[in-house]
């Protein structure tokens, strides 16, 4: 083929799959992805054809253009796989995502590309370019690009197999929604708007009524929190935690075996050692050290919380020996109402979806000194709202909010890149794909406390993609930090929700317009703080499971036994037989052994937040400093350096431990009465 090096780095005109019809037609989507993959191949060919001494300008430039096309195709196939209305399009999007992964895996093993990058002279380059090159060469070595042909071919097969299994695992969860039947009596305790969304069906006027409930988040969560029927909670829990069982048991076993084989071929003891080698964490041993600190920081607080709740529950239900995992959320809620004189339902009228959205946007706009304007740009579905991000009169990014459940849409809450931003080439674009209440005509979408925190969290990711989307290279843009740094910006933004002044600026009653009172905020914060140590124990359980599954011989793993043993070792709540949570632990595909990321980044995020002036959160200079030293860097430097640049030192546990035990700072009312 003849190579036109200019064409190979040209800016792509066809930026959105849906503008090419890809949200409505499987064929159009396939054609759009094919065009991206062809441009990807052309850029690589141009890179390999260079026959003069290699420099970033004549080599990395092409490599980065190839990365750019791949991430464009992968991001949008991923988005459409989650949100497309038509099942045929979702199926196609899954195939396309797989095609992109296969191309990515092939690139990561491409010896010619590796040798070309390794041959570049990088003396005198910017620190970002040097970091990009060093990091890329490391990832090549971790992929085995320096191995012989036969080994590389074998590795490629294994990576393709792992990708296929991961997609199958996720898909089984996404499409595995179950339903359960509840009697009218079992709905006692559930809020009125939940009941009105689930009208009771009666076979005959005098028959006992029943309702059908799904395992989707908006149906499941209120049952686990409010339903006073233990039998209903148990049925919901089991349906929810078996929605991808038994199919995913075998898929997971094969996935673990495949990952271990990859690690072995590359000379690593375990997948966990391989998967942490290019992360901030560095090794499985360091991850264990971190987990031991987490264990120590959370142990006493969690036990104290459990004992308070158990004592409270026993006084209401004499003879209760212990509390099982299906009753955790329910007793928490009852305890909170009693001990804090706080009913989490009482704040929901102050969190109608539209007000929360306006509040999150306003907070981010002031904190990061940008402006958001509604846009009429097209998206994949009429339900999506599009916003432009402006700064100093200049357009600096665009984002998409797809915030409510829809038939066929996935059930998660996530932030996803849409267009990877590159300075002078592409404006960054990102999307939030969520399942918050609301979206239907006449439904105000009253949100729970945790929903609002989730909104702040996901918006933190979104701002990272946008503000970090102006780097010189696509490969350093936005989320391109080490994977175990990526939850810092999201968890940082969560903390702003706890500020009273800020909350009162947007939390208003959906009928009366009255602001959330200081008294209610105080109670809500206290109630919200209660259970943090226990919540961190739950994270520790998931985290240890994620590490243990990937840090030993998979042939010797009994999934049911391991899950139960870890639960019993790390959780005070009684295990329930029949719980197959591993089969729907969706994070195992993306995070594999590295689910510690959430807790690790929480420690960093809280240390970061402690640098802000509590009396002037949005106005103090920490906001600009944080934006500059962290968000704007994207992946231009190692996370370790960003932490030191912003803090002036490494992260410490002090702010985290204080946060974990905040509820015991004198205010906790003597448990119930
Ligand atoms: Zn996140």
XYZ file of C-alpha atoms and ligand atoms in Angstrom, residues 413-415 457-458 461 486-487 490-491 494 591 598, ligand 1:
14
model
C -23.398 4.840 36.838
C -20.354 5.781 34.852
C -18.360 8.515 33.189
C -18.482 11.534 41.959
C -19.195 10.929 38.285
C -14.498 12.041 36.405
C -8.171 7.593 38.282
C -10.626 7.591 41.226
C -14.097 11.727 41.399
C -13.820 11.034 45.107
C -17.796 13.984 46.374
C -10.045 -3.665 37.609
C -11.179 2.983 45.244
Zn -15.481 6.430 39.794
